Coordinates of C-alpha atoms in Angstrom, one line a residue:
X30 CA 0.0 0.0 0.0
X31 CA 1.3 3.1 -1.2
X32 CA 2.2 5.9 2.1
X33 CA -0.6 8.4 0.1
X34 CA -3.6 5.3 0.1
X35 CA -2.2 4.7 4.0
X36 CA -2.9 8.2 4.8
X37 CA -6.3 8.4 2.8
X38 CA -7.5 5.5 4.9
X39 CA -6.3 7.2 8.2
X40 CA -7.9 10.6 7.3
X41 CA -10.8 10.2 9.7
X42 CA -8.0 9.8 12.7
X43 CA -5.4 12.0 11.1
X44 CA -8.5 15.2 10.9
X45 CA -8.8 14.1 14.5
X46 CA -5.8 14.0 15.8
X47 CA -4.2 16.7 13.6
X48 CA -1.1 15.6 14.2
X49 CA -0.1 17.5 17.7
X50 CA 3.2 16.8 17.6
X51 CA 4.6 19.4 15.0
X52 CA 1.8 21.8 13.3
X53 CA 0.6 23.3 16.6
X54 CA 4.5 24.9 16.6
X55 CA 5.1 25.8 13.3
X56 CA 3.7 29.2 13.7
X57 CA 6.1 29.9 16.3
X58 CA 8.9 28.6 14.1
X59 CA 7.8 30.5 11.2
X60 CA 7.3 33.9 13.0
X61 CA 11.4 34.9 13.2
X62 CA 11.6 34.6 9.6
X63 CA 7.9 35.9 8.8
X64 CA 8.4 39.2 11.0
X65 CA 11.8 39.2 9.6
X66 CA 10.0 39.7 6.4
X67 CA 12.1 36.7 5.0
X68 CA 8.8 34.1 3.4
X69 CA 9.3 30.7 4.5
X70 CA 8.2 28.0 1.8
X71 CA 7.5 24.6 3.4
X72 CA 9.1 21.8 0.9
X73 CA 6.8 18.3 0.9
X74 CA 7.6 14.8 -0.8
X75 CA 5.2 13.0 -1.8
X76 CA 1.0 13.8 -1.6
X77 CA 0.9 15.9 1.6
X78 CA -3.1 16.8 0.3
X79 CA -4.4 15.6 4.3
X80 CA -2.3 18.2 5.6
X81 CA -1.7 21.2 3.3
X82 CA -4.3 23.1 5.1
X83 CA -2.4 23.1 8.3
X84 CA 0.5 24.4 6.7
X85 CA -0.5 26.8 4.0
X86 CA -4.5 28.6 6.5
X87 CA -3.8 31.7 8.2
X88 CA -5.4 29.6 10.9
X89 CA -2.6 27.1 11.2
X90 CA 1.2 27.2 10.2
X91 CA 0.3 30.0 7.9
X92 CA 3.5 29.3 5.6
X93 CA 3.9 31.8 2.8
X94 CA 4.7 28.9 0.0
X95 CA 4.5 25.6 -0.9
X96 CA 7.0 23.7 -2.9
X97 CA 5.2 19.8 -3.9
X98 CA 5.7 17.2 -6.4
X99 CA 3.1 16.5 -9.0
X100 CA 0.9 14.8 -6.6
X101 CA -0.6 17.4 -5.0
X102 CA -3.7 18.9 -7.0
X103 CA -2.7 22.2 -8.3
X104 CA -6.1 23.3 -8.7
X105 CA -7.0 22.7 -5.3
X106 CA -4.1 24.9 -4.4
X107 CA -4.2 27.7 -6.5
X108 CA -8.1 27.8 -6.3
X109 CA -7.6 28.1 -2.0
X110 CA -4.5 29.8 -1.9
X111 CA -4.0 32.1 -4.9
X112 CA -2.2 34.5 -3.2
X113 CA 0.5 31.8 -1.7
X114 CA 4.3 31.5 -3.3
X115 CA 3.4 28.1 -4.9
X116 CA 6.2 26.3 -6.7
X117 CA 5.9 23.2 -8.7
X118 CA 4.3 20.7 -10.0
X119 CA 5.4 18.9 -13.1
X120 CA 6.4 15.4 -12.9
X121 CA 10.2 14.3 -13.9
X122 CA 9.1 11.2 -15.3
X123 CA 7.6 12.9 -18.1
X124 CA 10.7 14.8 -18.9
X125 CA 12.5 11.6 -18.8
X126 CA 10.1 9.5 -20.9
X127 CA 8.6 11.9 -23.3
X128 CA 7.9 12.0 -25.8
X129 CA 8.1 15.6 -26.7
X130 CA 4.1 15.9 -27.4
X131 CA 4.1 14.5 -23.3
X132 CA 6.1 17.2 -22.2
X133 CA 4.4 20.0 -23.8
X134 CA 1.1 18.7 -22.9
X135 CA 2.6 18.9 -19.1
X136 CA 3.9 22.4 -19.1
X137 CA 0.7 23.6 -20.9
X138 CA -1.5 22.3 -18.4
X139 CA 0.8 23.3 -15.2
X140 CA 0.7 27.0 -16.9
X141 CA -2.6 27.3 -18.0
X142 CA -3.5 26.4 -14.3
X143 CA -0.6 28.7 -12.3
X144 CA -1.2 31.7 -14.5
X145 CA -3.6 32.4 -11.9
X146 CA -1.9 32.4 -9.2
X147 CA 0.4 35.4 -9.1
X148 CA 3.0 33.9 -7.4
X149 CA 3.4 30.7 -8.7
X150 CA 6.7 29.1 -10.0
X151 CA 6.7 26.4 -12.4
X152 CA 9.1 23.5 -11.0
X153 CA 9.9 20.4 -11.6
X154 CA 9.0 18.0 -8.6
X155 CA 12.0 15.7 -7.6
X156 CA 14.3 17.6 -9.7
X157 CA 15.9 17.1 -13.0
X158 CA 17.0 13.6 -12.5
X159 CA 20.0 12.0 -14.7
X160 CA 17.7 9.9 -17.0
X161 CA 16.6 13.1 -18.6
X162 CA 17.8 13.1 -22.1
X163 CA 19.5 16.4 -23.3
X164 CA 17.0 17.0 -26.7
X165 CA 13.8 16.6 -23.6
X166 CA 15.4 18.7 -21.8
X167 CA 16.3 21.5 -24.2
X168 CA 12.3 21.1 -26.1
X169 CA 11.4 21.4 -22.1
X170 CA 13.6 25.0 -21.4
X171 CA 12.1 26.0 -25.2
X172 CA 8.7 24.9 -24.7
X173 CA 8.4 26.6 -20.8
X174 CA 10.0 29.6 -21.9
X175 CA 7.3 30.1 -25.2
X176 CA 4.6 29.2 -22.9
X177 CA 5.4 31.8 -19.9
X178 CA 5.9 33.6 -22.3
X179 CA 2.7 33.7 -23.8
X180 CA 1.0 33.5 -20.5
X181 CA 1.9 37.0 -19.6
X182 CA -0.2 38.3 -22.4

C-alpha cells in the first residue's frame, strides 16, 4: 500500500488527531523569519493533500509557499490559496520518458493552471533527475520559456 492510500485510509483519525506533535509549533517557528520579512516556503515529498491546510490557512502554520511534487492537485491549491508563493508541480518522469508531445502537454497544463496564481513558480517536482535526455530537456527549457511567455499576455 502506497504511504498516500495509507494516509487516505487514516484521514478520519489524522482530521482528529491533527497531528499534535509538530503543526501546533510551526507558527512559532515560522514567526522569526515571517516578522523578519524573510517568506518561509514549506518543501513536501510526496502527496501531503491531508495536511496542506495546516501548513499553508492563516489559521494554522500560515507558511507563505509551498514547494510539492506533481501529486498534489494544483487546482485545489491555487483555487484556496492564490495568493501563496506556490512552486511546482510537473512530474520528472515525463521529462524523462517523453515523448516531446508529453512534455508540452505537461507544461501547458501546469501554466494554464498557475497563471492564476500570481506567485506561482513552475518546478519540476524531484528535480531534473540524470535519466533526462539532453533533446527533452532542451524542447522542455524551449517549450516553458514560449509558454510563460505567452501567459503573460
Amino acid at each position: 500500500m502506497s504511504l498516500s492510500l495509507a494516509l487516505q485510509a487514516l484521514a478520519p483519525s489524522y482530521r482528529s488527531s491533527r497531528i499534535p506533535v509538530i503543526f501546533p509549533h510551526y507558527r512559532s517557528i515560522f514567526a522569526p523569519l515571517q516578522n523578519a520579512g524573510i517568506p518561509v516556503i514549506f518543501t513536501s515529498d510526496g502527496d501531503p493533500t491531508l495536511f496542506i491546510d495546516d501548513i499553508l490557512s492563516p489559521h494554522s502554520a500560515n507558511a507563505d509557499g509551498f514547494n510539492f511534487e506533481y501529486l498534489v492537485s494544483l487546482e485545489n491549491l491555487v483555487a484556496r490559496y492564490p495568493h501563496k508563493i506556490l512552486i511546482g508541480n510537473l512530474n520528472s518522469s515525463t521529462l524523462a520518458r517523453g515523448p516531446i508531445s508529453a512534455i508540452e502537454a505537461e507544461l501547458t497544463r501546469t501554466i494554464d493552471i498557475g497563471k492564476h496564481a500570481p506567485r506561482f513558480i513552475i518546478n519540476v517536482g524531484g528535480g531534473l533527475t540524470h535519466d533526462i535526455p539532453p533533446a527533452h530537456l532542451e524542447a522542455y527549457t524551449k517549450i516553458r520559456h514560449h509558454l510563460c511567455l505567452s501567459a503573460r499576455k
